[in-house]
Coordinates of C-alpha atoms in Angstrom, one line a residue:
Chain A
M1 CA 0.0 0.0 0.0
K2 CA 1.4 3.3 -1.0
V3 CA -0.3 6.1 0.9
L4 CA 1.2 9.2 -0.6
K5 CA -0.8 10.5 -3.6
V6 CA 1.2 13.4 -4.8
P7 CA 1.0 15.6 -7.9
A8 CA 2.9 14.5 -10.9
R9 CA 5.2 17.4 -10.6
T10 CA 6.5 16.2 -7.3
I11 CA 7.0 12.7 -8.6
A12 CA 9.0 14.2 -11.4
V13 CA 11.2 16.2 -9.1
F14 CA 12.0 13.1 -7.1
I15 CA 12.5 10.7 -10.0
L16 CA 13.7 12.6 -13.0
P17 CA 17.2 13.7 -12.0
C18 CA 18.2 10.2 -11.3
L19 CA 16.3 8.6 -14.1
L20 CA 17.5 11.1 -16.7
L21 CA 21.1 10.8 -15.8
Y22 CA 20.9 7.1 -15.7
V23 CA 19.1 6.7 -19.0
C24 CA 21.4 9.2 -20.8
L25 CA 24.6 7.6 -19.6
V26 CA 23.7 3.9 -19.7
F27 CA 20.9 3.4 -22.2
V28 CA 21.6 6.1 -24.7
P29 CA 25.2 4.9 -25.1
I30 CA 24.0 1.4 -25.8
L31 CA 21.7 2.7 -28.4
V32 CA 24.4 4.8 -29.9
S33 CA 26.6 1.8 -30.0
L34 CA 23.8 -0.3 -31.7
Y35 CA 23.8 2.4 -34.4
T36 CA 27.6 2.9 -34.8
G37 CA 27.9 -0.8 -35.0
L38 CA 26.3 -0.5 -38.4
L39 CA 28.9 2.0 -39.6
K40 CA 32.3 1.8 -41.1
W41 CA 33.9 4.6 -39.1
D42 CA 37.4 5.5 -37.8
G43 CA 36.0 8.1 -35.4
L44 CA 37.5 11.1 -37.3
T45 CA 36.6 11.0 -41.0
S46 CA 33.0 10.7 -42.2
S47 CA 31.2 7.4 -41.6
Q48 CA 29.7 5.1 -44.1
F49 CA 26.6 3.0 -43.4
I50 CA 27.3 -0.6 -44.1
G51 CA 24.4 -2.4 -42.5
F52 CA 25.4 -5.7 -40.8
G53 CA 28.8 -5.7 -42.5
N54 CA 30.6 -5.4 -39.2
F55 CA 28.7 -8.3 -37.8
K56 CA 29.4 -10.4 -40.8
D57 CA 33.1 -9.6 -40.6
M58 CA 33.0 -10.4 -36.9
F59 CA 31.4 -13.8 -37.2
L60 CA 33.0 -15.0 -40.4
N61 CA 36.3 -13.2 -41.1
D62 CA 37.8 -12.2 -37.8
P63 CA 40.4 -14.7 -36.6
V64 CA 40.5 -13.1 -33.1
F65 CA 36.8 -13.0 -32.5
W66 CA 35.8 -16.6 -31.8
P67 CA 38.9 -17.5 -29.8
S68 CA 38.1 -14.4 -27.6
V69 CA 34.5 -15.6 -27.1
R70 CA 35.8 -19.0 -26.2
R71 CA 38.2 -17.6 -23.6
T72 CA 35.5 -15.4 -22.2
L73 CA 33.2 -18.4 -21.7
L74 CA 36.1 -20.4 -20.3
Y75 CA 36.7 -17.6 -17.9
A76 CA 33.1 -17.8 -16.8
V77 CA 33.2 -21.6 -16.4
A78 CA 36.5 -21.4 -14.4
S79 CA 35.0 -18.8 -12.0
M80 CA 31.8 -20.8 -11.6
L81 CA 33.8 -23.9 -10.7
E82 CA 35.3 -22.1 -7.8
I83 CA 31.9 -21.6 -6.1
P84 CA 31.1 -25.2 -5.1
L85 CA 34.5 -25.2 -3.5
C86 CA 33.7 -22.1 -1.6
L87 CA 30.4 -23.6 -0.5
G88 CA 32.1 -26.6 0.9
M89 CA 34.6 -24.5 2.7
A90 CA 31.7 -22.3 4.1
I91 CA 29.9 -25.3 5.4
L92 CA 33.1 -26.5 7.2
L93 CA 33.8 -23.0 8.6
N94 CA 30.3 -22.9 10.0
R95 CA 30.6 -26.3 11.5
Y96 CA 34.0 -26.1 13.1
L97 CA 34.3 -22.5 14.2
R98 CA 31.9 -20.6 16.2
R99 CA 32.7 -17.2 14.7
A100 CA 34.6 -17.4 11.5
N101 CA 34.0 -13.7 10.6
T102 CA 37.5 -12.6 11.1
L103 CA 38.9 -15.4 9.1
V104 CA 36.5 -14.7 6.3
S105 CA 37.5 -11.1 6.4
V106 CA 41.1 -12.1 6.0
Y107 CA 40.2 -14.3 2.9
F108 CA 38.3 -11.3 1.6
T109 CA 41.2 -8.8 1.6
P110 CA 42.2 -9.1 -2.1
V111 CA 38.6 -8.3 -3.2
I112 CA 38.9 -4.7 -2.0
L113 CA 42.1 -3.9 -3.9
S114 CA 42.1 -2.2 -7.2
V115 CA 42.7 -4.3 -10.3
V116 CA 45.8 -2.2 -11.0
I117 CA 47.4 -3.2 -7.7
I118 CA 46.3 -6.8 -8.1
G119 CA 47.5 -6.9 -11.7
Q120 CA 50.9 -5.4 -11.0
L121 CA 51.4 -7.6 -7.9
W122 CA 50.8 -10.7 -10.0
K123 CA 52.9 -9.5 -12.8
T124 CA 55.8 -9.4 -10.4
I125 CA 54.9 -12.7 -9.0
Y126 CA 54.8 -14.2 -12.5
N127 CA 58.1 -12.6 -13.5
P128 CA 60.8 -14.9 -14.8
T129 CA 63.3 -16.0 -12.3
S130 CA 65.9 -13.6 -13.6
M131 CA 63.6 -10.8 -12.6
G132 CA 62.8 -12.2 -9.1
G133 CA 59.4 -13.7 -9.9
M134 CA 58.0 -15.4 -6.8
L135 CA 56.1 -18.3 -8.4
N136 CA 59.2 -19.5 -10.3
G137 CA 61.2 -18.9 -7.2
V138 CA 58.9 -21.3 -5.3
L139 CA 59.1 -23.9 -8.0
V140 CA 62.9 -23.7 -8.2
S141 CA 63.3 -24.1 -4.4
L142 CA 61.0 -27.2 -4.6
G143 CA 63.3 -28.6 -7.2
L144 CA 60.8 -28.3 -9.9
D145 CA 62.9 -26.2 -12.2
S146 CA 61.3 -27.8 -15.3
W147 CA 57.9 -26.4 -14.2
T148 CA 59.1 -22.8 -14.4
H149 CA 57.5 -20.7 -17.2
N150 CA 57.2 -17.2 -18.5
W151 CA 53.7 -17.2 -17.2
L152 CA 52.5 -14.2 -19.0
T153 CA 54.4 -14.3 -22.3
E154 CA 54.0 -18.0 -23.3
P155 CA 50.8 -18.0 -25.5
N156 CA 49.6 -21.4 -24.3
I157 CA 49.9 -20.5 -20.6
A158 CA 49.2 -16.8 -20.4
M159 CA 45.4 -17.1 -20.3
Y160 CA 45.5 -19.7 -17.5
S161 CA 47.7 -17.4 -15.5
L162 CA 45.0 -14.7 -15.8
Y163 CA 42.3 -17.1 -14.8
L164 CA 44.3 -18.0 -11.7
V165 CA 44.6 -14.3 -10.6
S166 CA 40.8 -13.9 -10.9
L167 CA 40.1 -17.0 -9.0
W168 CA 42.6 -15.8 -6.3
Q169 CA 41.1 -12.4 -6.1
Y170 CA 37.4 -13.5 -5.9
F171 CA 37.8 -16.6 -3.7
G172 CA 37.1 -14.5 -0.6
Y173 CA 34.1 -12.8 -2.2
H174 CA 32.3 -16.0 -3.1
L175 CA 33.3 -17.6 0.2
L176 CA 31.9 -14.7 2.1
I177 CA 28.6 -14.8 0.2
Q178 CA 28.3 -18.6 0.7
Y179 CA 29.3 -18.4 4.4
T180 CA 26.6 -15.7 5.0
G181 CA 24.1 -17.9 3.3
V182 CA 25.1 -21.0 5.4
Q183 CA 25.0 -18.9 8.6
N184 CA 21.5 -17.8 7.9
I185 CA 20.1 -21.3 7.9
P186 CA 18.4 -21.7 11.3
D187 CA 20.1 -24.0 13.7
E188 CA 16.8 -25.6 14.7
L189 CA 16.7 -27.3 11.4
Y190 CA 19.9 -29.1 12.0
E191 CA 18.9 -30.0 15.6
A192 CA 15.6 -31.5 14.3
A193 CA 17.5 -33.4 11.7
K194 CA 19.9 -34.7 14.3
I195 CA 17.0 -36.1 16.3
D196 CA 15.9 -37.8 13.1
G197 CA 19.3 -39.3 12.8
A198 CA 20.7 -37.1 10.1
D199 CA 23.9 -35.1 10.8
G200 CA 27.1 -34.4 9.0
F201 CA 27.0 -34.9 5.3
K202 CA 23.4 -36.2 5.4
A203 CA 22.2 -33.0 6.9
D204 CA 24.1 -31.0 4.4
R205 CA 22.6 -33.0 1.6
Y206 CA 19.0 -32.5 2.8
I207 CA 19.1 -29.2 4.5
T208 CA 22.0 -27.0 3.5
L209 CA 22.0 -27.7 -0.2
P210 CA 18.3 -27.0 -0.9
L211 CA 18.3 -23.9 1.2
I212 CA 21.5 -22.5 -0.3
V213 CA 20.2 -22.7 -3.9
P214 CA 19.2 -19.0 -4.0
I215 CA 22.5 -17.8 -2.6
F216 CA 24.4 -20.2 -4.9
K217 CA 22.5 -18.7 -7.9
I218 CA 23.6 -15.2 -6.9
S219 CA 27.3 -16.3 -6.7
I220 CA 27.0 -18.0 -10.1
I221 CA 25.4 -14.9 -11.7
L222 CA 28.0 -12.7 -10.2
A223 CA 30.8 -14.9 -11.3
F224 CA 29.4 -15.1 -14.8
I225 CA 28.7 -11.4 -15.3
G226 CA 32.0 -10.7 -13.6
S227 CA 33.9 -12.9 -16.1
L228 CA 32.1 -11.5 -19.1
Q229 CA 33.3 -8.1 -17.9
A230 CA 36.7 -9.4 -16.9
F231 CA 38.4 -6.7 -18.7
D232 CA 40.5 -4.5 -16.6
L233 CA 42.6 -7.3 -15.3
V234 CA 43.5 -8.5 -18.8
M235 CA 44.1 -4.9 -19.9
V236 CA 46.4 -4.3 -16.9
M237 CA 48.3 -7.5 -17.1
T238 CA 48.7 -8.4 -20.8
G239 CA 46.5 -6.0 -22.8
G240 CA 45.3 -9.1 -24.8
G241 CA 48.8 -10.2 -25.9
P242 CA 51.0 -12.0 -26.6
A243 CA 49.6 -12.0 -30.2
H244 CA 46.0 -11.9 -29.0
A245 CA 46.6 -15.1 -26.9
T246 CA 44.7 -13.5 -24.0
D247 CA 42.1 -11.4 -25.8
V248 CA 38.6 -11.7 -24.4
I249 CA 35.5 -10.2 -25.9
S250 CA 35.8 -6.9 -24.1
T251 CA 39.6 -6.4 -24.7
H252 CA 39.1 -7.3 -28.4
M253 CA 36.4 -4.6 -28.4
Y254 CA 38.7 -2.1 -26.7
N255 CA 41.7 -2.8 -28.9
S256 CA 39.6 -2.7 -32.1
S257 CA 38.1 0.7 -31.1
F258 CA 41.0 2.5 -29.4
M259 CA 44.1 0.9 -30.8
S260 CA 43.0 0.2 -34.4
F261 CA 40.4 3.0 -34.5
K262 CA 37.8 0.8 -36.0
Y263 CA 35.0 2.5 -34.1
G264 CA 32.2 0.9 -36.1
Y265 CA 33.6 -2.6 -35.6
G266 CA 34.3 -2.0 -31.9
S267 CA 30.7 -1.0 -31.4
A268 CA 29.5 -4.1 -33.2
I269 CA 31.5 -6.2 -30.7
A270 CA 30.1 -4.1 -27.8
T271 CA 26.6 -4.9 -29.0
F272 CA 27.4 -8.6 -29.1
L273 CA 28.8 -8.3 -25.6
V274 CA 25.6 -6.7 -24.3
V275 CA 23.4 -9.3 -26.0
V276 CA 25.5 -12.2 -24.5
C277 CA 25.2 -10.7 -21.0
L278 CA 21.4 -10.3 -21.2
V279 CA 20.9 -13.8 -22.8
F280 CA 23.1 -15.6 -20.3
T281 CA 21.7 -13.8 -17.3
G282 CA 18.2 -14.9 -18.5
I283 CA 19.3 -18.5 -19.0
I284 CA 20.9 -18.8 -15.5
N285 CA 17.9 -17.2 -13.9
T286 CA 15.5 -19.7 -15.6
V287 CA 17.6 -22.7 -14.7
F288 CA 17.9 -21.7 -11.1
N289 CA 14.2 -20.8 -10.7
R290 CA 13.4 -24.3 -11.9
L291 CA 15.9 -25.7 -9.4
E292 CA 14.4 -23.7 -6.6
R293 CA 10.9 -24.9 -7.4
K294 CA 12.1 -28.5 -7.5
Y295 CA 13.6 -28.3 -4.0
N296 CA 10.8 -26.3 -2.3
Chain B
M1 CA 40.8 -39.9 15.0
R2 CA 38.5 -37.0 15.8
K3 CA 41.4 -34.8 16.7
F4 CA 43.1 -35.8 13.5
K5 CA 40.1 -34.8 11.5
K6 CA 39.9 -31.5 13.2
G7 CA 43.6 -30.9 12.5
I8 CA 43.0 -31.5 8.8
V9 CA 40.1 -29.1 8.8
Y10 CA 42.1 -26.4 10.5
L11 CA 44.9 -26.9 8.1
L12 CA 42.4 -26.5 5.3
F13 CA 41.3 -23.1 6.9
A14 CA 45.0 -22.0 7.2
I15 CA 45.9 -22.6 3.5
P16 CA 43.8 -19.7 2.1
V17 CA 45.1 -17.4 4.8
I18 CA 48.6 -18.0 3.4
T19 CA 47.6 -17.9 -0.3
Q20 CA 45.4 -14.8 0.2
L21 CA 47.7 -12.8 2.4
Y22 CA 51.2 -13.9 1.6
P23 CA 51.3 -12.2 -1.8
L24 CA 50.4 -8.9 -0.1
L25 CA 53.1 -9.4 2.5
W26 CA 55.5 -10.3 -0.2
L27 CA 54.8 -7.1 -1.9
L28 CA 55.5 -5.2 1.3
L29 CA 58.9 -6.9 1.7
Y30 CA 59.6 -6.4 -2.0
S31 CA 59.0 -2.6 -1.6
L32 CA 61.7 -2.5 1.1
K33 CA 64.4 -4.3 -0.8
T34 CA 67.3 -3.2 -3.0
N35 CA 67.2 -4.2 -6.7
E36 CA 69.8 -6.9 -6.1
E37 CA 67.8 -8.5 -3.2
I38 CA 64.7 -8.5 -5.4
L39 CA 66.4 -10.0 -8.4
D40 CA 67.9 -12.9 -6.5
G41 CA 64.4 -14.4 -6.7
S42 CA 64.0 -16.0 -3.3
F43 CA 60.3 -16.1 -2.4
F44 CA 60.8 -15.6 1.3
S45 CA 63.5 -13.3 2.6
F46 CA 63.7 -10.2 4.6
P47 CA 65.6 -7.3 3.3
K48 CA 69.0 -7.0 5.0
K49 CA 68.2 -3.4 5.7
F50 CA 64.8 -1.8 5.2
Q51 CA 65.1 0.5 2.2
W52 CA 62.7 3.2 3.4
H53 CA 64.2 5.5 0.8
N54 CA 62.2 3.5 -1.8
Y55 CA 59.2 5.1 -0.4
Y56 CA 60.8 8.5 -0.3
E57 CA 61.8 8.2 -4.0
A58 CA 58.4 6.8 -5.0
Y59 CA 56.7 9.7 -3.2
T60 CA 58.9 12.4 -4.7
S61 CA 59.1 11.1 -8.3
G62 CA 55.4 10.4 -8.6
S63 CA 52.5 12.6 -7.9
Y64 CA 51.0 10.4 -5.2
L65 CA 49.2 13.2 -3.3
K66 CA 47.7 14.6 -6.5
Y67 CA 46.3 11.2 -7.5
L68 CA 45.1 10.6 -4.0
S69 CA 43.3 13.9 -3.8
N70 CA 41.8 13.4 -7.2
S71 CA 40.5 10.0 -6.1
V72 CA 39.1 11.4 -2.9
F73 CA 37.3 14.2 -4.9
V74 CA 35.9 12.0 -7.6
T75 CA 34.8 9.3 -5.2
A76 CA 33.3 11.6 -2.6
L77 CA 31.3 13.6 -5.1
T78 CA 30.1 10.4 -6.8
M79 CA 29.0 9.0 -3.4
I80 CA 27.1 12.2 -2.4
C81 CA 25.3 12.4 -5.7
V82 CA 24.5 8.7 -5.8
I83 CA 23.0 8.9 -2.3
L84 CA 21.0 12.0 -3.0
L85 CA 19.7 11.0 -6.4
A86 CA 19.1 7.3 -5.6
S87 CA 17.3 7.9 -2.3
M88 CA 15.0 10.4 -4.0
A89 CA 14.2 8.0 -6.8
A90 CA 13.8 5.1 -4.3
Y91 CA 11.4 7.2 -2.3
A92 CA 9.3 8.0 -5.3
I93 CA 9.3 4.4 -6.4
S94 CA 8.5 2.8 -3.0
R95 CA 6.2 5.3 -1.4
F96 CA 4.2 7.3 -4.0
R97 CA 1.0 6.1 -5.5
W98 CA 1.6 6.3 -9.3
K99 CA 1.2 4.2 -12.3
Y100 CA 4.8 3.9 -13.6
G101 CA 6.7 3.0 -10.4
N102 CA 7.3 -0.6 -11.5
V103 CA 8.2 0.4 -15.0
V104 CA 10.9 2.7 -13.7
M105 CA 12.2 0.1 -11.3
T106 CA 12.5 -2.4 -14.2
I107 CA 14.4 0.1 -16.2
F108 CA 16.9 0.5 -13.3
L109 CA 17.1 -3.3 -12.8
M110 CA 17.9 -3.8 -16.5
G111 CA 20.9 -1.6 -16.1
M112 CA 22.5 -3.9 -13.7
M113 CA 23.1 -6.4 -16.5
I114 CA 24.7 -4.0 -18.8
P115 CA 28.4 -4.2 -18.9
M116 CA 30.1 -0.9 -18.3
Q117 CA 32.8 -1.5 -21.0
A118 CA 30.1 -1.6 -23.7
T119 CA 29.4 2.0 -23.1
L120 CA 33.1 3.1 -23.2
L121 CA 33.2 4.0 -26.9
P122 CA 29.8 5.8 -27.2
L123 CA 30.4 7.6 -23.9
M124 CA 33.7 8.8 -25.3
I125 CA 32.0 10.1 -28.4
I126 CA 29.2 11.8 -26.4
F127 CA 31.7 13.4 -23.9
K128 CA 33.9 14.6 -26.8
N129 CA 30.9 16.4 -28.2
M130 CA 30.0 17.8 -24.8
H131 CA 33.6 19.0 -24.4
I132 CA 34.0 17.3 -21.1
L133 CA 36.4 14.6 -22.1
N134 CA 39.5 14.8 -19.9
T135 CA 37.7 16.4 -17.0
H136 CA 36.6 14.9 -13.8
W137 CA 33.0 15.2 -15.0
S138 CA 33.7 12.6 -17.6
L139 CA 34.3 10.1 -14.8
I140 CA 31.9 11.3 -12.1
L141 CA 28.8 11.3 -14.4
P142 CA 29.1 7.7 -15.6
Y143 CA 30.2 6.6 -12.1
I144 CA 27.0 8.0 -10.7
A145 CA 24.9 6.5 -13.5
F146 CA 26.4 3.0 -13.0
S147 CA 26.1 3.1 -9.3
T148 CA 22.5 4.1 -9.2
P149 CA 20.7 0.9 -10.1
I150 CA 22.0 -1.1 -7.1
A151 CA 21.6 1.9 -4.9
V152 CA 17.9 2.5 -5.9
F153 CA 17.3 -1.2 -5.5
I154 CA 18.7 -1.4 -2.0
L155 CA 17.2 1.8 -0.8
S156 CA 13.7 1.2 -2.2
G157 CA 13.7 -2.3 -0.6
F158 CA 14.3 -0.7 2.7
M159 CA 11.9 2.2 2.3
R160 CA 9.1 -0.1 1.4
A161 CA 9.2 -1.5 4.9
I162 CA 9.1 1.8 6.8
P163 CA 5.7 2.0 8.6
H164 CA 3.2 4.3 6.9
E165 CA 1.8 5.8 10.1
I166 CA 4.8 8.0 10.6
E167 CA 4.4 9.6 7.2
E168 CA 0.7 9.9 7.6
S169 CA 0.8 11.8 10.8
A170 CA 3.5 14.1 9.5
F171 CA 1.3 14.7 6.4
I172 CA -1.7 15.5 8.5
D173 CA 0.4 18.0 10.6
G174 CA 1.0 19.8 7.3
A175 CA 4.5 18.7 6.4
S176 CA 5.3 18.8 2.7
V177 CA 6.6 15.7 0.9
Y178 CA 10.0 17.3 0.7
R179 CA 10.0 17.9 4.4
I180 CA 8.9 14.3 5.1
F181 CA 11.7 13.0 2.9
R182 CA 14.4 15.1 4.5
S183 CA 13.4 14.9 8.2
I184 CA 11.8 11.4 8.4
I185 CA 12.7 9.1 5.5
L186 CA 16.4 10.0 5.1
P187 CA 17.2 9.8 8.8
V188 CA 15.7 6.4 9.3
S189 CA 17.4 5.1 6.1
V190 CA 20.9 5.4 7.5
P191 CA 21.6 1.6 7.4
P192 CA 20.9 1.1 3.7
V193 CA 22.6 4.4 2.9
M194 CA 25.7 3.0 4.6
T195 CA 25.6 -0.1 2.5
V196 CA 25.3 2.0 -0.7
C197 CA 28.2 4.1 0.5
I198 CA 30.4 1.1 0.9
L199 CA 29.5 -0.5 -2.4
T200 CA 30.0 2.8 -4.3
F201 CA 33.2 3.5 -2.5
I202 CA 34.8 0.2 -3.3
N203 CA 33.7 0.2 -6.9
I204 CA 34.6 3.8 -7.7
W205 CA 37.7 4.1 -5.7
N206 CA 39.2 1.2 -7.6
E207 CA 37.8 2.0 -11.1
Y208 CA 40.6 2.0 -13.7
I209 CA 39.3 1.6 -17.2
L210 CA 37.1 4.7 -17.6
A211 CA 39.8 6.8 -15.9
A212 CA 42.4 5.4 -18.3
T213 CA 40.2 6.0 -21.3
F214 CA 38.8 9.4 -20.6
I215 CA 41.6 11.1 -18.7
S216 CA 44.8 12.1 -20.3
S217 CA 46.1 15.0 -18.1
E218 CA 48.6 14.0 -15.5
R219 CA 47.1 16.3 -12.9
L220 CA 43.6 14.8 -13.3
K221 CA 44.5 11.1 -12.9
T222 CA 42.9 9.1 -10.1
L223 CA 44.9 6.7 -7.9
P224 CA 44.6 3.4 -9.8
F225 CA 45.4 5.1 -13.1
G226 CA 48.2 7.0 -11.5
V227 CA 49.7 3.9 -10.0
Y228 CA 49.5 2.3 -13.5
T229 CA 51.3 5.2 -15.1
F230 CA 54.0 5.2 -12.4
V231 CA 54.6 1.5 -12.8
S232 CA 54.9 1.7 -16.6
Q233 CA 57.2 4.7 -16.5
Y234 CA 59.7 3.6 -13.8
S235 CA 60.1 0.0 -14.8
V236 CA 63.8 -0.2 -13.8
N237 CA 63.7 0.5 -10.1
Y238 CA 61.7 -2.4 -8.7
G239 CA 61.8 -1.2 -5.1
N240 CA 60.2 2.1 -6.0
I241 CA 57.5 0.4 -8.0
G242 CA 56.8 -1.9 -5.0
A243 CA 56.6 1.1 -2.8
F244 CA 54.2 2.9 -5.0
L245 CA 52.0 -0.1 -5.2
V246 CA 51.9 -0.4 -1.4
M247 CA 51.1 3.3 -1.2
G248 CA 48.4 2.8 -3.8
A249 CA 46.8 0.0 -1.8
L250 CA 47.3 1.7 1.6
P251 CA 44.1 3.9 1.8
V252 CA 41.7 1.1 1.0
I253 CA 43.6 -1.4 3.2
L254 CA 43.5 1.1 6.1
I255 CA 39.8 1.6 5.7
Y256 CA 39.3 -2.1 5.5
F257 CA 41.3 -2.7 8.6
F258 CA 39.0 -0.5 10.6
L259 CA 35.7 -1.2 8.9
S260 CA 36.1 -4.8 7.7
N261 CA 32.8 -5.9 9.3
Q262 CA 30.8 -3.1 7.8
I263 CA 32.5 -3.6 4.4
T264 CA 32.0 -7.3 4.2
K265 CA 28.3 -6.9 5.3
G266 CA 27.8 -4.2 2.8
M267 CA 29.3 -6.2 0.0
V268 CA 27.1 -9.2 0.8
A269 CA 24.1 -7.0 1.0
G270 CA 25.0 -5.6 -2.4
A271 CA 25.5 -9.0 -3.9
V272 CA 22.5 -10.7 -2.4
K273 CA 20.1 -7.9 -3.2
G274 CA 21.5 -7.4 -6.6

């Protein structure tokens, strides 16, 4: 029930500043980019309307595009695989420690740091031994000299090195979300289950898992959207190189627009990115809503 | 057996402490070493002598304070605007009787799924035409816009639950809507406002890509972009780079040290409600 019946002018005063700013800076740009995606344009000279030419190029002729889509999706899968691990850990934390908040805050520390700091930190960790890289140093002192690599400049490995950094940074984030979810499950449920003879893993299977589904969904969506947008980390650490080996959709867009000055083409990739985001969020939502209904 | 199991579990808890914190500690040690000590590549060693001058050099050769004050300015202004605009919009959506409340809410919600990078290029074109490229406005405006959806969502969720009686009696006493908003709604909405503050702060303080794309003047750079510039310019003296990275991380680490509970709670609230 909304009590306040106010004149339209008052509503406008309250809502318009926020709404206008928001629409002008989020929706209008997307529309602009839908349009510029249909142009052949370098941003300076006059543009030429070429219809879906950019999209055709993108899907059929661009050797970088599909690999970058694949890497983006792999990024998403990798980050989602981390979440069950975090859930398991959250359940253990809740069972073995009375108040694990401090511990969880410690795990969380990397989340609050800027991607620039994280990126540069890991660049120095990944450095070759000759430059004092920590990872290779660890491997050498374990006698695993043959495992040392140039983690960011070998094309086969560079992308995995980036996945690892993301997993490292967001481990604490997902753990925190799952832990909060597990904590919010009322103790009485477990006590009742114990009386019925179900504790430990059995209780987790029949109480924790069904009740954690909504929280799990949130983590999955966040991980997925986060990976589609995993952009700044790649930009800071490799810029998409060596030789496009670490390009994801968004860095490919950025490099096409701002490095090669193909504004039209870059906009077409941006459009694709928006569509992928919307479609996949929709899919994940539907799947989980079904799952929730099945359990409840 | 039981003790053994407990030991294993505690070990499991300890591993992430090391993996999550040791790289940060390593960076701190790194920043206090000489180039030779860094290059010898041992993954755990204390510097023979703490090279505090690394910090002095990083401080004097970079514009740390400039970057810091730019970040403070941009973040603070963004936060103030987000809170003001979003709470007004949330109030209208949650408490007024009008037809389009839900439509407006849906518009805001849709924005949460739109990736910020997709707007980089068009925003640059728009800002160029408005002649505000390479000013702080070119950052503040999109920062506000991208922070509002979650803010409106969190605030309107809270405001919906405020009992109507308070408002009614104030209304009967002749208070205007503006007055009610300022003296009743805003003061009781402090908890969600804090959540919004934290979320906005963490996101905006750390934002790098918009800053790196829209800003080119040295004196306008925010901290993350400034750190990036410093690191790419002074790539020979490792100790100085380490020192600048530590200085770059310091403000947010300090805040986190004192407010970690509020920050983790805020981030969860932001995630779960989003």
